Each structure stands twice: as structure tokens, then as C-alpha cells.
mmCIF file of N, CA and C in Angstrom:
data_model
loop_
_atom_site.group_PDB
_atom_site.id
_atom_site.type_symbol
_atom_site.label_atom_id
_atom_site.label_comp_id
_atom_site.label_asym_id
_atom_site.label_seq_id
_atom_site.Cartn_x
_atom_site.Cartn_y
_atom_site.Cartn_z
ATOM 1 N N UNK A 1 6.702 -0.486 -13.684
ATOM 2 C CA UNK A 1 5.622 -0.445 -12.519
ATOM 3 C C UNK A 1 5.614 -1.869 -11.756
ATOM 4 N N UNK A 2 6.749 -2.278 -11.167
ATOM 5 C CA UNK A 2 6.948 -3.259 -10.197
ATOM 6 C C UNK A 2 5.680 -3.708 -9.010
ATOM 7 N N UNK A 3 5.063 -2.533 -8.927
ATOM 8 C CA UNK A 3 4.474 -2.482 -7.578
ATOM 9 C C UNK A 3 3.388 -3.321 -7.920
ATOM 10 N N UNK A 4 2.947 -2.920 -9.382
ATOM 11 C CA UNK A 4 1.569 -3.601 -9.967
ATOM 12 C C UNK A 4 1.286 -5.365 -9.556
ATOM 13 N N UNK A 5 3.145 -5.589 -10.172
ATOM 14 C CA UNK A 5 2.873 -7.064 -9.906
ATOM 15 C C UNK A 5 3.187 -7.632 -8.855
ATOM 16 N N UNK A 6 3.864 -6.915 -8.046
ATOM 17 C CA UNK A 6 4.044 -7.074 -6.718
ATOM 18 C C UNK A 6 2.726 -7.159 -6.225
ATOM 19 N N UNK A 7 1.797 -6.511 -6.279
ATOM 20 C CA UNK A 7 0.049 -6.187 -5.580
ATOM 21 C C UNK A 7 -0.516 -7.543 -6.093
ATOM 22 N N UNK A 8 -0.517 -8.326 -7.644
ATOM 23 C CA UNK A 8 -0.942 -9.065 -8.139
ATOM 24 C C UNK A 8 -0.753 -10.327 -7.374
ATOM 25 N N UNK A 9 0.643 -10.360 -6.760
ATOM 26 C CA UNK A 9 1.607 -11.963 -6.132
ATOM 27 C C UNK A 9 0.634 -11.527 -5.049
ATOM 28 N N UNK A 10 0.423 -10.670 -4.260
ATOM 29 C CA UNK A 10 -0.106 -10.554 -2.937
ATOM 30 C C UNK A 10 -1.524 -10.930 -3.123
ATOM 31 N N UNK A 11 -2.128 -10.526 -3.918
ATOM 32 C CA UNK A 11 -3.407 -11.323 -4.344
ATOM 33 C C UNK A 11 -3.828 -12.636 -4.283
ATOM 34 N N UNK A 12 -2.942 -12.455 -5.236
ATOM 35 C CA UNK A 12 -2.946 -14.484 -5.889
ATOM 36 C C UNK A 12 -2.585 -15.451 -4.836
ATOM 37 N N UNK A 13 -1.562 -14.960 -4.152
ATOM 38 C CA UNK A 13 -0.454 -16.206 -3.964
ATOM 39 C C UNK A 13 -0.997 -16.413 -2.141
ATOM 40 N N UNK A 14 -1.359 -17.193 -1.618
ATOM 41 C CA UNK A 14 -1.558 -17.552 -0.703
ATOM 42 C C UNK A 14 -0.968 -16.776 1.038
ATOM 43 N N UNK A 15 -1.481 -16.384 1.542
ATOM 44 C CA UNK A 15 -0.806 -15.742 2.808
ATOM 45 C C UNK A 15 0.646 -16.443 2.984
ATOM 46 N N UNK A 16 0.223 -17.846 3.578
ATOM 47 C CA UNK A 16 1.285 -19.017 3.919
ATOM 48 C C UNK A 16 2.589 -18.705 2.912
ATOM 49 N N UNK A 17 2.355 -18.296 1.708
ATOM 50 C CA UNK A 17 3.766 -18.288 0.736
ATOM 51 C C UNK A 17 3.919 -16.531 0.810
ATOM 52 N N UNK A 18 3.197 -15.474 0.907
ATOM 53 C CA UNK A 18 3.837 -14.151 0.637
ATOM 54 C C UNK A 18 4.108 -13.615 1.883
ATOM 55 N N UNK A 19 3.302 -14.194 3.086
ATOM 56 C CA UNK A 19 3.696 -13.410 4.644
ATOM 57 C C UNK A 19 5.143 -13.422 5.308
ATOM 58 N N UNK A 20 6.061 -14.259 4.702
ATOM 59 C CA UNK A 20 7.377 -13.813 4.871
ATOM 60 C C UNK A 20 8.117 -12.505 4.053
ATOM 61 N N UNK A 21 7.333 -12.110 3.049
ATOM 62 C CA UNK A 21 7.851 -11.023 2.399
ATOM 63 C C UNK A 21 7.461 -9.760 2.422
ATOM 64 N N UNK A 22 5.975 -9.680 3.257
ATOM 65 C CA UNK A 22 5.467 -8.747 3.236
ATOM 66 C C UNK A 22 6.204 -7.351 3.972
ATOM 67 N N UNK A 23 6.880 -7.619 5.054
ATOM 68 C CA UNK A 23 7.775 -6.685 5.067
ATOM 69 C C UNK A 23 8.505 -5.926 4.064
ATOM 70 N N UNK A 24 9.307 -6.818 3.556
ATOM 71 C CA UNK A 24 9.931 -6.071 2.276
ATOM 72 C C UNK A 24 9.086 -5.719 1.451
ATOM 73 N N UNK A 25 7.898 -6.168 1.243
ATOM 74 C CA UNK A 25 7.311 -5.444 0.021
ATOM 75 C C UNK A 25 6.657 -4.074 0.966
ATOM 76 N N UNK A 26 6.039 -3.851 2.456
ATOM 77 C CA UNK A 26 6.265 -2.604 2.448
ATOM 78 C C UNK A 26 7.051 -1.724 2.402
ATOM 79 N N UNK A 27 8.260 -2.063 2.500
ATOM 80 C CA UNK A 27 9.457 -1.584 2.611
ATOM 81 C C UNK A 27 9.610 -0.757 1.086
ATOM 82 N N UNK A 28 9.255 -1.499 -0.169
ATOM 83 C CA UNK A 28 9.347 -1.248 -1.425
ATOM 84 C C UNK A 28 8.281 -0.202 -1.714
ATOM 85 N N UNK A 29 6.928 -0.113 -0.923
ATOM 86 C CA UNK A 29 5.567 0.272 -0.905
ATOM 87 C C UNK A 29 6.147 1.164 -0.764
ATOM 88 N N UNK A 30 6.810 1.834 0.336
ATOM 89 C CA UNK A 30 7.185 3.139 1.208
ATOM 90 C C UNK A 30 7.701 4.058 0.842
ATOM 91 N N UNK A 31 8.963 3.016 0.309
ATOM 92 C CA UNK A 31 9.964 3.637 -0.675
ATOM 93 C C UNK A 31 9.544 4.687 -2.174
ATOM 94 N N UNK A 32 8.571 3.656 -2.620
ATOM 95 C CA UNK A 32 7.733 4.422 -3.840
ATOM 96 C C UNK A 32 7.047 5.583 -3.527
ATOM 97 N N UNK A 33 5.980 5.367 -2.087
ATOM 98 C CA UNK A 33 5.442 6.641 -1.690
ATOM 99 C C UNK A 33 6.250 7.462 -1.380
ATOM 100 N N UNK A 34 7.382 7.908 -1.224
ATOM 101 C CA UNK A 34 8.600 8.587 -0.455
ATOM 102 C C UNK A 34 8.920 9.258 -1.552
ATOM 103 N N UNK A 35 8.979 9.049 -3.021
ATOM 104 C CA UNK A 35 10.019 9.406 -3.812
ATOM 105 C C UNK A 35 9.312 9.337 -5.309
ATOM 106 N N UNK A 36 8.196 8.729 -5.195
ATOM 107 C CA UNK A 36 7.669 8.720 -6.549
ATOM 108 C C UNK A 36 7.112 9.874 -7.576
ATOM 109 N N UNK A 37 6.286 9.975 -8.254
ATOM 110 C CA UNK A 37 5.476 10.603 -8.852
ATOM 111 C C UNK A 37 3.884 10.406 -8.266
ATOM 112 N N UNK A 38 3.478 11.137 -8.897
ATOM 113 C CA UNK A 38 1.497 10.302 -8.083
ATOM 114 C C UNK A 38 1.209 9.801 -9.258
ATOM 115 N N UNK A 39 1.876 9.486 -10.081
ATOM 116 C CA UNK A 39 0.930 7.789 -10.629
ATOM 117 C C UNK A 39 1.559 6.603 -10.254
ATOM 118 N N UNK A 40 2.597 6.568 -9.477
ATOM 119 C CA UNK A 40 3.235 5.671 -8.451
ATOM 120 C C UNK A 40 2.469 5.839 -7.351
ATOM 121 N N UNK A 41 2.439 7.128 -7.055
ATOM 122 C CA UNK A 41 1.953 6.650 -5.613
ATOM 123 C C UNK A 41 0.432 6.163 -5.904
ATOM 124 N N UNK A 42 -0.292 6.002 -6.554
ATOM 125 C CA UNK A 42 -1.687 5.064 -6.699
ATOM 126 C C UNK A 42 -1.390 3.918 -6.920
ATOM 127 N N UNK A 43 -0.197 3.546 -7.777
ATOM 128 C CA UNK A 43 0.400 1.773 -7.864
ATOM 129 C C UNK A 43 0.487 1.185 -6.385
ATOM 130 N N UNK A 44 1.207 2.425 -5.899
ATOM 131 C CA UNK A 44 2.044 1.467 -4.108
ATOM 132 C C UNK A 44 0.903 1.785 -3.249
ATOM 133 N N UNK A 45 0.013 2.862 -3.616
ATOM 134 C CA UNK A 45 -1.471 2.694 -2.408
ATOM 135 C C UNK A 45 -2.513 1.308 -2.915
ATOM 136 N N UNK A 46 -2.232 1.035 -3.621
ATOM 137 C CA UNK A 46 -3.270 -0.164 -4.463
ATOM 138 C C UNK A 46 -2.597 -1.515 -3.525
ATOM 139 N N UNK A 47 -1.247 -0.926 -3.970
ATOM 140 C CA UNK A 47 -0.386 -2.272 -3.602
ATOM 141 C C UNK A 47 -0.365 -2.243 -2.028
ATOM 142 N N UNK A 48 -0.597 -1.259 -1.214
ATOM 143 C CA UNK A 48 -0.541 -1.368 0.450
ATOM 144 C C UNK A 48 -1.769 -2.112 0.446
ATOM 145 N N UNK A 49 -2.945 -1.439 -0.390
ATOM 146 C CA UNK A 49 -4.748 -1.857 -0.051
ATOM 147 C C UNK A 49 -4.325 -3.464 -0.117
ATOM 148 N N UNK A 50 -4.018 -4.290 -0.923
ATOM 149 C CA UNK A 50 -3.277 -5.646 -1.034
ATOM 150 C C UNK A 50 -3.014 -6.169 0.222
ATOM 151 N N UNK A 51 -1.687 -5.798 0.910
ATOM 152 C CA UNK A 51 -1.447 -6.396 1.840
ATOM 153 C C UNK A 51 -2.189 -6.164 2.663
ATOM 154 N N UNK A 52 -2.920 -4.439 3.169
ATOM 155 C CA UNK A 52 -4.106 -4.685 4.602
ATOM 156 C C UNK A 52 -4.835 -6.003 3.780
ATOM 157 N N UNK A 53 -5.731 -6.017 2.596
ATOM 158 C CA UNK A 53 -6.636 -6.556 3.236
ATOM 159 C C UNK A 53 -5.819 -8.363 3.128
ATOM 160 N N UNK A 54 -5.243 -9.071 3.176
ATOM 161 C CA UNK A 54 -3.794 -9.898 3.473
ATOM 162 C C UNK A 54 -3.991 -10.436 4.525
ATOM 163 N N UNK A 55 -3.415 -9.390 5.315
ATOM 164 C CA UNK A 55 -2.614 -9.581 6.116
ATOM 165 C C UNK A 55 -3.816 -8.910 7.847
ATOM 166 N N UNK A 56 -4.948 -8.475 7.436
ATOM 167 C CA UNK A 56 -5.848 -8.120 7.796
ATOM 168 C C UNK A 56 -5.429 -7.260 9.254
ATOM 169 N N UNK A 57 -5.135 -7.924 10.522
ATOM 170 C CA UNK A 57 -4.918 -6.773 11.865
ATOM 171 C C UNK A 57 -3.476 -6.955 11.669
ATOM 172 N N UNK A 58 -3.032 -7.752 11.020
ATOM 173 C CA UNK A 58 -1.573 -7.744 10.526
ATOM 174 C C UNK A 58 -0.827 -6.767 10.489
ATOM 175 N N UNK A 59 -1.559 -5.672 9.894
ATOM 176 C CA UNK A 59 -1.166 -4.498 9.014
ATOM 177 C C UNK A 59 -0.974 -3.756 10.329
ATOM 178 N N UNK A 60 -1.287 -3.563 11.424
ATOM 179 C CA UNK A 60 -1.390 -2.722 12.575
ATOM 180 C C UNK A 60 -0.182 -2.663 12.479
ATOM 181 N N UNK A 61 1.415 -3.229 12.132
ATOM 182 C CA UNK A 61 2.457 -3.027 12.432
ATOM 183 C C UNK A 61 3.127 -1.910 11.815
ATOM 184 N N UNK A 62 2.391 -1.728 10.196
ATOM 185 C CA UNK A 62 2.827 -1.099 9.637
ATOM 186 C C UNK A 62 2.312 0.281 9.333
ATOM 187 N N UNK A 63 1.233 0.859 10.032
ATOM 188 C CA UNK A 63 0.669 2.286 9.684
ATOM 189 C C UNK A 63 1.488 3.121 10.762
ATOM 190 N N UNK A 64 2.090 2.827 11.624
ATOM 191 C CA UNK A 64 3.439 3.548 12.107
ATOM 192 C C UNK A 64 3.709 4.279 10.751
ATOM 193 N N UNK A 65 4.063 3.427 9.467
ATOM 194 C CA UNK A 65 5.041 4.415 8.602
ATOM 195 C C UNK A 65 4.362 4.439 7.544
ATOM 196 N N UNK A 66 3.310 3.835 7.317
ATOM 197 C CA UNK A 66 2.178 3.940 6.031
ATOM 198 C C UNK A 66 1.572 5.330 6.604
ATOM 199 N N UNK A 67 0.828 5.341 7.554
ATOM 200 C CA UNK A 67 -0.310 6.450 8.309
ATOM 201 C C UNK A 67 0.284 8.101 7.383
ATOM 202 N N UNK A 68 1.563 8.373 8.223
ATOM 203 C CA UNK A 68 1.703 9.804 7.107
ATOM 204 C C UNK A 68 1.494 9.542 5.729
ATOM 205 N N UNK A 69 2.140 8.713 5.310
ATOM 206 C CA UNK A 69 1.792 8.772 3.705
ATOM 207 C C UNK A 69 0.137 8.764 3.441
ATOM 208 N N UNK A 70 -0.501 7.969 4.314
ATOM 209 C CA UNK A 70 -2.229 7.812 3.618
ATOM 210 C C UNK A 70 -2.738 8.816 4.262
ATOM 211 N N UNK A 71 -2.615 9.645 5.469
ATOM 212 C CA UNK A 71 -3.074 11.039 5.733
ATOM 213 C C UNK A 71 -2.690 12.449 3.927
ATOM 214 N N UNK A 72 -1.762 12.247 3.620
ATOM 215 C CA UNK A 72 -1.434 13.117 3.225
ATOM 216 C C UNK A 72 -2.024 12.717 1.930
ATOM 217 N N UNK A 73 -2.189 11.572 1.147
ATOM 218 C CA UNK A 73 -3.069 11.546 -0.196
ATOM 219 C C UNK A 73 -4.447 11.810 0.368
ATOM 220 N N UNK A 74 -4.924 11.194 1.554
ATOM 221 C CA UNK A 74 -6.311 11.515 1.731
ATOM 222 C C UNK A 74 -6.958 13.198 1.456
ATOM 223 N N UNK A 75 -5.280 14.112 1.563
ATOM 224 C CA UNK A 75 -5.501 15.518 1.728
ATOM 225 C C UNK A 75 -5.111 15.683 0.412
ATOM 226 N N UNK A 76 -4.901 15.007 -0.359
ATOM 227 C CA UNK A 76 -4.187 15.463 -1.971
ATOM 228 C C UNK A 76 -5.376 15.694 -3.132
ATOM 229 N N UNK A 77 -6.050 17.021 -2.917
ATOM 230 C CA UNK A 77 -7.158 17.192 -3.877
ATOM 231 C C UNK A 77 -6.886 17.771 -4.995
ATOM 232 N N UNK A 78 -5.795 17.777 -5.191
ATOM 233 C CA UNK A 78 -4.924 18.100 -7.027
ATOM 234 C C UNK A 78 -4.945 16.745 -7.954
ATOM 235 N N UNK A 79 -4.656 15.548 -7.240
ATOM 236 C CA UNK A 79 -4.726 14.104 -7.634
ATOM 237 C C UNK A 79 -5.644 13.614 -7.163
ATOM 238 N N UNK A 80 -6.876 13.700 -7.679
ATOM 239 C CA UNK A 80 -7.874 13.154 -7.579
ATOM 240 C C UNK A 80 -7.620 11.808 -7.276
ATOM 241 N N UNK A 81 -7.058 11.176 -8.156
ATOM 242 C CA UNK A 81 -7.616 9.866 -8.426
ATOM 243 C C UNK A 81 -6.345 8.904 -7.517
ATOM 244 N N UNK A 82 -5.230 9.848 -6.828
ATOM 245 C CA UNK A 82 -4.543 9.522 -5.681
ATOM 246 C C UNK A 82 -5.816 9.367 -4.204
ATOM 247 N N UNK A 83 -6.129 10.381 -4.242
ATOM 248 C CA UNK A 83 -6.936 10.776 -3.214
ATOM 249 C C UNK A 83 -8.262 9.650 -2.803
ATOM 250 N N UNK A 84 -8.552 9.566 -3.887
ATOM 251 C CA UNK A 84 -9.970 8.364 -4.243
ATOM 252 C C UNK A 84 -9.239 6.909 -3.736
ATOM 253 N N UNK A 85 -8.143 6.985 -4.354
ATOM 254 C CA UNK A 85 -7.198 5.490 -4.065
ATOM 255 C C UNK A 85 -7.519 5.339 -2.579
ATOM 256 N N UNK A 86 -6.921 6.476 -1.814
ATOM 257 C CA UNK A 86 -6.283 6.689 -0.426
ATOM 258 C C UNK A 86 -7.837 6.240 0.335
ATOM 259 N N UNK A 87 -8.925 6.474 -0.139
ATOM 260 C CA UNK A 87 -10.009 6.530 0.909
ATOM 261 C C UNK A 87 -10.612 5.086 0.782
ATOM 262 N N UNK A 88 -9.948 4.721 -0.408
ATOM 263 C CA UNK A 88 -10.247 2.971 -0.287
ATOM 264 C C UNK A 88 -9.382 2.212 0.774
ATOM 265 N N UNK A 89 -8.244 2.786 0.429
ATOM 266 C CA UNK A 89 -7.569 2.105 1.375
ATOM 267 C C UNK A 89 -7.451 2.245 3.127
ATOM 268 N N UNK A 90 -7.915 3.580 3.319
ATOM 269 C CA UNK A 90 -8.716 3.999 4.422
ATOM 270 C C UNK A 90 -9.877 3.287 5.000
ATOM 271 N N UNK A 91 -10.780 2.321 4.174
ATOM 272 C CA UNK A 91 -11.356 1.841 4.209
ATOM 273 C C UNK A 91 -10.875 0.036 4.950
ATOM 274 N N UNK A 92 -10.118 0.160 3.808
ATOM 275 C CA UNK A 92 -9.608 -1.137 4.308
ATOM 276 C C UNK A 92 -8.792 -1.258 5.622
ATOM 277 N N UNK A 93 -8.638 -0.186 6.102
ATOM 278 C CA UNK A 93 -7.622 -0.119 7.657
ATOM 279 C C UNK A 93 -8.823 -0.671 8.518
ATOM 280 N N UNK A 94 -10.321 0.216 8.543
ATOM 281 C CA UNK A 94 -10.767 0.128 8.988
ATOM 282 C C UNK A 94 -11.691 -1.482 9.627
#
């Protein structure tokens, strides 16, 4: 569950420390969303939410890549926890 560890780093470390690593973090989280299980998707969505809250408007550069995964998660009524987390992440984007 390395996504959880990265999420905590993003939350706790100052943006000045993490901003140069955000592209790499997002690439990692998108890879998990592309290939992982629903449980992994939960972790990755939470981590992406941390990125969005940290970089604020800077998250727009990731939306072209992330939006399809977000929409798919929002539509996933069978994995209710994934859907609920996606609602929170969508709220972070707004």
C-alpha cells in the first residue's frame, strides 16, 4: 500500500518539498487506477485527493489524464466505497 504512504507524505510535507515530485506521484496513482483492484482504487483516489488539495489550481494540468478515472469511479455503483471517495475527490476539484 505504497499509495497510502505517499498520501501521508503529500499531506504532511510542505508543498515546497513535494511540488517537484507531484508529476511522479500522479503518474504512479494513475497507474494504480488503470491496473489495480477496487481496494487499490480507493487508496489511489484518496492519494489523488491529497495532491489536489495540496496543489490547488495546479491540479488542472492532471485533469486531462485523471478525469476519465474519476468519472469511471463516480459511475461505479457496485464499488460503493470507491464511488463515495470519488465524490469527495470531485468536491476537492471544485
